Structure formats: structure tokens, C-alpha cells
Short mmCIF file of C-alpha atoms and ligand atoms in Angstrom, two decimals:
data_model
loop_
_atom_site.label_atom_id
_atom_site.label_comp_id
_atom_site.label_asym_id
_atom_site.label_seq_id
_atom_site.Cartn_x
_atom_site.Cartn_y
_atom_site.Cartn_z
CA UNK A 209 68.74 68.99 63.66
CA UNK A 210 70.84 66.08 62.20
CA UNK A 211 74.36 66.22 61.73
CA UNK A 212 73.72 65.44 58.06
CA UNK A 213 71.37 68.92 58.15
CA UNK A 214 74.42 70.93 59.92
CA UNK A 215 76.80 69.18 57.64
CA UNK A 216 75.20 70.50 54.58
CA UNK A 217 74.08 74.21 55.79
CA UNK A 218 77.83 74.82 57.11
CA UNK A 219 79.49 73.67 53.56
CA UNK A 220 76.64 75.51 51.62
CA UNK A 221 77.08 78.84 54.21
CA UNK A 222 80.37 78.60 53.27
CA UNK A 223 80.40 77.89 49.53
CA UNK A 224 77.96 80.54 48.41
CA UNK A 225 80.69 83.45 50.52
CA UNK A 226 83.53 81.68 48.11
CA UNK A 227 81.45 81.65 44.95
CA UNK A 228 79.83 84.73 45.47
CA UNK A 229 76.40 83.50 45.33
CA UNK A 230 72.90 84.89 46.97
CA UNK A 231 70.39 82.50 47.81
CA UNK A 232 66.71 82.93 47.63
CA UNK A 233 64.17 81.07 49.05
CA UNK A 234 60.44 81.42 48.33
CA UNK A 235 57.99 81.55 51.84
CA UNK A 236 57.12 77.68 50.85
CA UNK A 237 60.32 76.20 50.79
CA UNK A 238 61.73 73.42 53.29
CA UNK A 239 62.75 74.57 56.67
CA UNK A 240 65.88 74.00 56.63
CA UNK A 241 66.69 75.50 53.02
CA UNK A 242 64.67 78.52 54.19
CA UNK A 243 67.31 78.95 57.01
CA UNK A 244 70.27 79.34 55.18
CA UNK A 245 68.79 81.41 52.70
CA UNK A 246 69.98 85.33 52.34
CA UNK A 247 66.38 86.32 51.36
CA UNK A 248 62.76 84.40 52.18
CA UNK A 249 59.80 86.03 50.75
CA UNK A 250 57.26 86.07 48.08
CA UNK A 251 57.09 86.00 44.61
CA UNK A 252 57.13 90.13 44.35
CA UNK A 253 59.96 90.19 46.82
CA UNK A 254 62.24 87.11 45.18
CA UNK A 255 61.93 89.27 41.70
CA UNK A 256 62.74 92.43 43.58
CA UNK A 257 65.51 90.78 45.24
CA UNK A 258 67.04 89.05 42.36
CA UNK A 259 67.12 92.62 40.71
CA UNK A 260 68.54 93.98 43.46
CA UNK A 261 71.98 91.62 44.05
CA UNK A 262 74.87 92.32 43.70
CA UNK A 263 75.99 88.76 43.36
CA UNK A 264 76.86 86.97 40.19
CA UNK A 265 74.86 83.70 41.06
CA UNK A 266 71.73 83.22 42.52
CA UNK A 267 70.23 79.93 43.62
CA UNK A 268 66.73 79.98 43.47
CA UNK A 269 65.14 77.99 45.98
CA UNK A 270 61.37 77.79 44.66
CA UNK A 271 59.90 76.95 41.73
CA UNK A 272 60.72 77.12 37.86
CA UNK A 273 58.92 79.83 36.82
CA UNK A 274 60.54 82.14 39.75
CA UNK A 275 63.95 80.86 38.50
CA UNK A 276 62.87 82.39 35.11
CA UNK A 277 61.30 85.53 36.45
CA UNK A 278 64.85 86.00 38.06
CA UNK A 279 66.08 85.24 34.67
CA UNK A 280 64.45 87.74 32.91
CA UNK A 281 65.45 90.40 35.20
CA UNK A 282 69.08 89.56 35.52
CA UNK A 283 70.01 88.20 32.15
CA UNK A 284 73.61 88.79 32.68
CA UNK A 285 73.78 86.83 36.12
CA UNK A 286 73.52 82.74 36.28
CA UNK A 287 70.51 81.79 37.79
CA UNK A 288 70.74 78.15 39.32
CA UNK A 289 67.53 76.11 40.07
CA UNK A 290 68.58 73.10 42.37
CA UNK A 291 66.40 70.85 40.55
CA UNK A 292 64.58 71.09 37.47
CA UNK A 293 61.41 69.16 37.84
CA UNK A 294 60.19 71.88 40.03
CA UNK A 295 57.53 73.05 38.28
CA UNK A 296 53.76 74.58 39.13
CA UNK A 297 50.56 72.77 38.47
CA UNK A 298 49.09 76.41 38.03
CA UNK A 299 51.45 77.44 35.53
CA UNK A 300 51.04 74.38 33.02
CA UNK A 301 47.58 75.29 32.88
CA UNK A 302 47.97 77.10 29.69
CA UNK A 303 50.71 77.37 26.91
CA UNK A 304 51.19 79.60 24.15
CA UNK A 305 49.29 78.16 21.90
CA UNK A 306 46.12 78.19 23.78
CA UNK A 307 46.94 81.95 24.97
CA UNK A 308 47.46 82.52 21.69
CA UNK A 309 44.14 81.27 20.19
CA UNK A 310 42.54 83.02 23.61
CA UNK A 311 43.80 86.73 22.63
CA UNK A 312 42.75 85.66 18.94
CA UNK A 313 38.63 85.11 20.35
CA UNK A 314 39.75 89.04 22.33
CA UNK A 315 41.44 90.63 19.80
CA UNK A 316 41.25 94.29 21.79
CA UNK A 317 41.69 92.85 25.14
CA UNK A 318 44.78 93.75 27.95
CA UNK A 319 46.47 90.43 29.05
CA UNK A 320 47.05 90.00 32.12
CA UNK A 321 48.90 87.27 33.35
CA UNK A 322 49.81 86.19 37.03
CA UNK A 323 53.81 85.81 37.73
CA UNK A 324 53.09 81.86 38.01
CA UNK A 325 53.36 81.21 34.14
CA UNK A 326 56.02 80.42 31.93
CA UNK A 327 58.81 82.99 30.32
CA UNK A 328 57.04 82.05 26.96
CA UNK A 329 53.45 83.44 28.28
CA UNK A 330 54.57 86.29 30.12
CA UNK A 331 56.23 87.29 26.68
CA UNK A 332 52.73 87.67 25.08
CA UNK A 333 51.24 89.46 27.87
CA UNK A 334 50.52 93.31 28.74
CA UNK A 335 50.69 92.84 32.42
CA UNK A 336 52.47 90.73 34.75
CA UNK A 337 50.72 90.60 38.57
CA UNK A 338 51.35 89.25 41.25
CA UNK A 339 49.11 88.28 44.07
CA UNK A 340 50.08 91.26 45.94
CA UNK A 341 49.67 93.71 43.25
CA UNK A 342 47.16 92.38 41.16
CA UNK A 343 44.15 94.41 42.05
CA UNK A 344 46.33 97.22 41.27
CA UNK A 345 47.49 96.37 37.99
CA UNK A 346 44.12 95.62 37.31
CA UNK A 347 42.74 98.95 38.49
CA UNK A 348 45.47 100.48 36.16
CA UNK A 349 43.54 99.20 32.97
CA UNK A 350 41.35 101.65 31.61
CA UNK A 351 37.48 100.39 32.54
CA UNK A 352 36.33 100.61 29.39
CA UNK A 353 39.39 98.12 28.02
CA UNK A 354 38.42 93.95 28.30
CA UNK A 355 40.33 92.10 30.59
CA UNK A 356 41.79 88.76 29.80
CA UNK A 357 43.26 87.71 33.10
CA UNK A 358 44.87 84.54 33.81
CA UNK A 359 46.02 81.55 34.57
CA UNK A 360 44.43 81.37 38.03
CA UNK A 361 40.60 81.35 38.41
CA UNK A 362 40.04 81.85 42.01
CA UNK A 363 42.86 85.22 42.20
CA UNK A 364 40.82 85.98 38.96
CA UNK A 365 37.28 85.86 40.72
CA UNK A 366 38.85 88.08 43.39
CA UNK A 367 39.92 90.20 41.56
CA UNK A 368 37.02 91.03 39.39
CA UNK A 369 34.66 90.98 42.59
CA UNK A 370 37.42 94.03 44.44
CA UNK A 371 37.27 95.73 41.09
CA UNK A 372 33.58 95.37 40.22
CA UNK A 373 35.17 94.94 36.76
CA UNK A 374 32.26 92.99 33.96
CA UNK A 375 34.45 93.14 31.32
CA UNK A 376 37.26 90.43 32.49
CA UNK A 377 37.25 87.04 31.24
CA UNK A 378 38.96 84.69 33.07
CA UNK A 379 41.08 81.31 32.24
CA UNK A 380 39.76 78.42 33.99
CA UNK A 381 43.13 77.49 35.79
CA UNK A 382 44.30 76.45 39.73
CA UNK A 383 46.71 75.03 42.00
CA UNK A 384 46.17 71.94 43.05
CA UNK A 385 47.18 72.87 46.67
CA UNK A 386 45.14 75.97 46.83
CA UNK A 387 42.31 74.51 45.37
CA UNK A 388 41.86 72.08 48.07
CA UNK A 389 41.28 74.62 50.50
CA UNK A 390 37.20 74.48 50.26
CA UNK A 391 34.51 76.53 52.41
CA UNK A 392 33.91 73.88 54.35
CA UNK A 393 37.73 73.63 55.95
CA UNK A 394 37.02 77.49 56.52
CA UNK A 395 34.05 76.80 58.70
CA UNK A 396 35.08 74.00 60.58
CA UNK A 397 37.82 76.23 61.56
CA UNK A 398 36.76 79.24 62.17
CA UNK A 399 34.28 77.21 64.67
CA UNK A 400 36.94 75.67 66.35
CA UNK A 401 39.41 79.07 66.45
CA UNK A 402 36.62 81.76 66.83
CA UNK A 403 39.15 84.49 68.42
CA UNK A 404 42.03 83.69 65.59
CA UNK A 405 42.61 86.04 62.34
CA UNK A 406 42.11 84.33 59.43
CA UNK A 407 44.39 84.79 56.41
CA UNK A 408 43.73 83.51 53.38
CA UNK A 409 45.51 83.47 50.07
CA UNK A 410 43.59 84.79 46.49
CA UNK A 411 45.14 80.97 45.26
CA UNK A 412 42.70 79.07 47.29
CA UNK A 413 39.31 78.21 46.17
CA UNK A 414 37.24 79.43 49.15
CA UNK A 415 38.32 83.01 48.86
CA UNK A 416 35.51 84.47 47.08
CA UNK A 417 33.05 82.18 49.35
CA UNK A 418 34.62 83.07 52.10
CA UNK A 419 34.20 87.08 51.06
CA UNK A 420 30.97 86.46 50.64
CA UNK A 421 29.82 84.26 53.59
CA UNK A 422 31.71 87.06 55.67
CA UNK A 423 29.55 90.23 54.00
CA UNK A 424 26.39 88.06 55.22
CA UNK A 425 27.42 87.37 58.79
CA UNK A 426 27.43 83.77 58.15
CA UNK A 427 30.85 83.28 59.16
CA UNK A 428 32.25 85.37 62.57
CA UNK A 429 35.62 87.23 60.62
CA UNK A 430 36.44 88.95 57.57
CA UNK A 431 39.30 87.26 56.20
CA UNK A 432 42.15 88.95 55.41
CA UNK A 433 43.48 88.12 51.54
CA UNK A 434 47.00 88.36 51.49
CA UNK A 435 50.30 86.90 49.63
CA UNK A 436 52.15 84.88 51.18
CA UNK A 437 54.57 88.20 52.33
CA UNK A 438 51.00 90.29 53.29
CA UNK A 439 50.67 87.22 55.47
CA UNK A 440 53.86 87.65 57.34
CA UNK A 441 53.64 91.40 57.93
CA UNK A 442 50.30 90.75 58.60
CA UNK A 443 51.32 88.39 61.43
CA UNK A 444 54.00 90.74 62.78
CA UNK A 445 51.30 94.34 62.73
CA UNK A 446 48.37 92.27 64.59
CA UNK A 447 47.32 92.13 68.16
CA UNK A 448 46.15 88.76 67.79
CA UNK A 449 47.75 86.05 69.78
CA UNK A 450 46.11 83.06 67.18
CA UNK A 451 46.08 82.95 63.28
CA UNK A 452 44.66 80.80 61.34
CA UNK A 453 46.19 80.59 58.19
CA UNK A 454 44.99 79.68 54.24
CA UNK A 455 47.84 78.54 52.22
CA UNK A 456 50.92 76.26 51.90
CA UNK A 457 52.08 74.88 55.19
CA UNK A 458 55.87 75.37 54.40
CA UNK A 459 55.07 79.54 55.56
CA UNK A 460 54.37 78.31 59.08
CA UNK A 461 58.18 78.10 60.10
CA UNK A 462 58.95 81.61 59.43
CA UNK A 463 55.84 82.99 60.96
CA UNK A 464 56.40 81.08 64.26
CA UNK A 465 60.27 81.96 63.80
CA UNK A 466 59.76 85.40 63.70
CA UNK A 467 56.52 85.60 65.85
CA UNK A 468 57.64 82.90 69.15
CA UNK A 469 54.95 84.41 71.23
CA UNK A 470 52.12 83.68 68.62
CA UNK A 471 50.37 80.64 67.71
CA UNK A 472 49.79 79.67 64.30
CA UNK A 473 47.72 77.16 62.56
CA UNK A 474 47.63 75.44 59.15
CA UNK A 475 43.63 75.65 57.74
CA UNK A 476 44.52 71.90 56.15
CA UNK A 477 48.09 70.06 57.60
CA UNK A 478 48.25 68.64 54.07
CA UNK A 479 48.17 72.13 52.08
CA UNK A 480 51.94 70.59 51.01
CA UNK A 481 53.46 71.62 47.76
CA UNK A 482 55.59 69.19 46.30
CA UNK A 483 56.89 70.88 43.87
CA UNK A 484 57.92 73.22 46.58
CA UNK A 485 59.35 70.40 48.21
CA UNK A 486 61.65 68.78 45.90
CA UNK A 487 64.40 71.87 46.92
CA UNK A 488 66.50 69.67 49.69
CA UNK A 489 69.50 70.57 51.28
CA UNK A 490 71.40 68.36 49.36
CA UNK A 491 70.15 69.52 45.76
CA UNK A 492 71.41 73.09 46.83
CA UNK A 493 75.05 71.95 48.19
CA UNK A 494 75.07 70.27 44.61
CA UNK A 495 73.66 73.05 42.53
CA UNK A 496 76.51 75.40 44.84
CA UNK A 497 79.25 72.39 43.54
CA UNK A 498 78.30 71.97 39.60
CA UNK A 499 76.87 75.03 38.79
CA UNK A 500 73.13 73.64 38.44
CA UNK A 501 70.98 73.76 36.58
CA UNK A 502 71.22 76.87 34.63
CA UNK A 503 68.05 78.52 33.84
CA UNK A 504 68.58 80.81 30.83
CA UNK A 505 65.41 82.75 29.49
CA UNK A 506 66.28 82.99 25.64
CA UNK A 507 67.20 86.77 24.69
CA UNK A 508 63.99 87.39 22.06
CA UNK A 509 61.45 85.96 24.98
CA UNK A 510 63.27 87.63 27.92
CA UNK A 511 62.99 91.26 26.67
CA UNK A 512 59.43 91.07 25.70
CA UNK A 513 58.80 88.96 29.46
CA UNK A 514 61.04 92.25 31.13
CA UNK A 515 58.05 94.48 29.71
CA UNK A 516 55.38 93.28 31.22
CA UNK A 517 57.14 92.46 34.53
CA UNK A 518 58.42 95.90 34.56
CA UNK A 519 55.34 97.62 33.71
CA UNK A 520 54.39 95.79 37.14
CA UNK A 521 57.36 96.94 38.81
CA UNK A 522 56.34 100.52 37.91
CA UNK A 523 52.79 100.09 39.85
CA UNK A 524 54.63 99.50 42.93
P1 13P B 691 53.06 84.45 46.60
O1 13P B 691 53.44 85.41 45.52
O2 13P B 691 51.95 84.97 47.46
O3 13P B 691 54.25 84.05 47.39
O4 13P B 691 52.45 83.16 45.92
C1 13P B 691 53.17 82.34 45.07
C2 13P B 691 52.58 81.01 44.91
O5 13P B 691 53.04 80.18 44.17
C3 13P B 691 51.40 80.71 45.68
O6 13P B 691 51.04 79.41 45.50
FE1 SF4 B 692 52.34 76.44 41.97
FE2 SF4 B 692 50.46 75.90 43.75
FE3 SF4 B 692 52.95 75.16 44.23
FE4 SF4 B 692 52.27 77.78 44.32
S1 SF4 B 692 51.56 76.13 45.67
S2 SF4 B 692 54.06 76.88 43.33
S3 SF4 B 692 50.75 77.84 42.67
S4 SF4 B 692 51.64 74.41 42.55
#
């Protein structure tokens, strides 16, 4: 570690105890930002923490739509985002205009939307999911009642093959890391790693392939489709001495942190998020110093967001 890196965790240790500030740090983050965060997890457990502090500022260490999520749930605290560019490819797949004219085409249909969208969608949607819960909010829904389910396509695909549900239309959307992760990295690992578990996020685009290729014998192991957290506990319950694992990189260091004895390896070295990435050590001492940037959910958007996040929070 550099002196710079020490430098900056001791000051920011330091100035979140004199501020009274919690910091949060989503499973993708940098290293070192995960390591002096009070809380590293998913996107479930970052919006279960948030609700849960006692702490007047949190600085959320992940990306912008998690800052708002936070938001939403704690309008009276200041959420800080350490800098604002960190968006999600997935998330700008749709706005509210398109969702809009969408729900128009489905006038009776139950909107579902995945936690990776903007304050402004969530606020015209029924359900909030996230990819821990969503077959379960899903499997709340009436059959009879049409789905529209979005923005992700390959979570939605999943989805609608675990709930042998016909009547969900899906939006066309993905992550440009997740997406990446094809059938054919699947097999050339699982060739090379035949004893290893393999656990695989509902983001990436082999996931329903991979479900498939596993129910025909064609590749050796059922994969296990996980969040990023379902991923960690996973690694901590199994026997298994090798994973191989189907999402961003940036989860590796608390896996092998909290799992020495294990070995763990990335299904692509490049699965890198950058938007993930632009949360440095340095933007968090700052956002800790100025107070920035302030993510504030506007009232009228935030309280129809809160119902379909907490109509989520009631499934669990
Ligand atoms: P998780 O909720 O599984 O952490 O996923 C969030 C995300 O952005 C995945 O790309
Ligand atoms: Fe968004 Fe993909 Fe980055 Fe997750 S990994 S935050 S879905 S761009």
C-alpha cells in the first residue's frame, strides 16, 4: 500500500468519526475504498443499510442510482456521491418518456423495474427488484396480471424462464460489463476449472444459456445465479476450495479477504466497471471535506420512488 493510500484512509477514518458520517461501499468498488468502508454489500443490502443508520451523512461509494435509492429512503439525511459522473450504462437504457409510451402500448400491466434505474422511473413503477429478490417480487404478481419488467433483458429472461411466466414483456436493455460475459467464456472455463463452482450473475448475458446448456448435460455444473451478496455467502456456505465467478472483478477482493483459504477466479479479467471505478480514495477524502456532491431526490418523485421500493422491502 502507498503512503499516499494510508495517507488518505487514515484522514478519511478519521473525518467520517468527526462528521458523523457512514460510508457505504457497493461489492464493485475499488479495493481500497471498499476497506475503509463501514458497510460493503449489494444493492439490497446498501438500501437496507442506508435505512438503517443512524448517521446524518452517508457517502455512497457506488453508483448514481444507489446514491438516489439511499435518497429516497432517507430524505432527511445528506447523501454524498464522491463523484457525479458515476452513472450505469443499464440504467440510461430507458427514460420516462419511453417508459411512459411503454405502459401506454400495456395499459393493465404491473411495472416492474430493477433497482438500477433512475429516481424518475422507479416513480412510475409498481415494483422495485432487485437481483436478489426479483423472482420473488415477480412471483408476488397475480399470474393472470401482464408483466412489464425492465430495464435489464438478460435478469428479465431469467426471470420469466424461473417463473414460467408468458405474460411478461421485457425491455431490451444491458450492462455493458455483464453483457460481455458470453457462453463461450463459460465453456472455456468451466473446461479449464472442471472441480470449481460457478457463480454467475442474472446481469450477464450467458445466464439463461448457461441454464440451459446445464439442464442438457452439455456443460459439467449447474451454475449458481446469485447477486453479487448471494455470491459472497455463497462463497463462505460451500465446500469448494475453487470458484469461478460471473460478474464484475472489483467482488474478488472481498471474497479472497474473507475466504484466504479459497481460490477465486474472474470468468473475464476485464469484467471492469468504470463507472464503478471512478470512486478513488481521493474523491471520498474530498466529498468527506466539501460536503459532495449532494444527491437530493426531489420530494414529489421520492415518495412515489419510496412505494415501490418499499413494497419490495415488504417481500423480504
Ligand atoms: P447487485 O445488486 O447484485 O449488487 O448488482 C448491482 C449491479 O449493478 C450489478 O451490475
Ligand atoms: Fe451498471 Fe453494469 Fe456498472 Fe452494474 S456493472 S453499475 S449494471 S454499468
Amino acid at each position: 500500500m502507498s503512503l499516499v493510500t494510508n495517507d488518505y484512509k487514515l484522514k478519511i477514518i478519521e473525518l467520517k468519526k468527526k462528521r458523523g458520517a457512514t460510508i457505504l461501499a457497493h461489492n464493485y468498488q475499488r479495493p481500497e475504498v471498499q476497506d475503509i468502508a463501514d458497510y460493503v454489500g449489494d444493492s439490497l443490502g446498501l438500501s437496507t443499510n442506508a435505512a438503517r443508520t443512524e448517521q446524518e451523512t452517508i457517502v455512497f461509494c457506488g453508483v448514481h442510482f444507489m446514491a438516489e435509492t439511499a435518497s429516497i429512503i432517507c430524505p432527511d439525511k445528506v447523501v454524498l456521491i464522491p463523484d457525479l459522473e458515476a452513472g450505469c450504462s443499464l440504467a440510461s437504457t430507458i427514460d420516462g418518456a419511453q417508459l411512459k409510451k411503454w405502459k401506454s402500448e400495456h395499459a393493465d400491466a404491473v411495472v416492474v423495474s430493477y433497482v438500477n434505474t433512475s429516481a424518475e422511473i422507479k416513480a412510475m413503477s409498481d415494483y422495485c427488484c432487485t437481483s436478489s429478490n426479483a423472482v420473488k417480487v415477480v412471483n408476488s404478481i397475480p399470474k393472470d396480471r401482464k408483466v412489464l419488467f425492465l430495464p435489464d433483458m438478460f435478469l428479465g429472461a431469467y426471470v420469466a424462464d424461473v417463473t414460467k411466466r408468458k405474460n411478461m414483456f421485457i425491455w431490451p436493455g444491458e450492462c455493458h460489463v455483464h453483457a460481455g460475459i458470453r457462453a463461450e467464456d463459460v465453456n472455456r472455463m468451466l473446461s479449464k476449472f472442471k472441480d470449481a463452482d460457478f457463480l454467475i450473475h442474472p446481469e450477464c448475458g450467458c445466464t439463461s444459456s448457461s441454464l440451459y446448456h446445464s439442464s442438457n448435460g452439455d456443460i459439467l455444473k449447474r451454475p449458481y445465479v446469485l447477486s453479487t451478496e448471494g455470491m459472497m455467502n455463497h462463497a463462505k456456505a460451500s465446500n469448494a476450495s475453487k470458484y469461478v465467478i460471473a460478474t464484475e472483478v472489483g467482488i474478488l477482493h472481498r471474497m479472497t479477504k474473507e475466504n484466504p483459504s479459497k481460490t477465486f477466479i474472474p470468468i473475464k479479467e476485464d469484467a471492469i466497471c468504470k463507472y464503478m471505478k471512478m470512486i478513488t480514495l481521493e474523491k471520498v477524502y474530498d466529498s468527506l471535506t466539501k460536503n459532495i456532491y449532494r444527491v437530493k431526490v426531489p420530494q414529489k418523485i421520492a415518495d412515489r420512488a419510496r412505494l415501490a421500493i418499499d413494497r419490495m422491502l415488504q417481500l423480504n
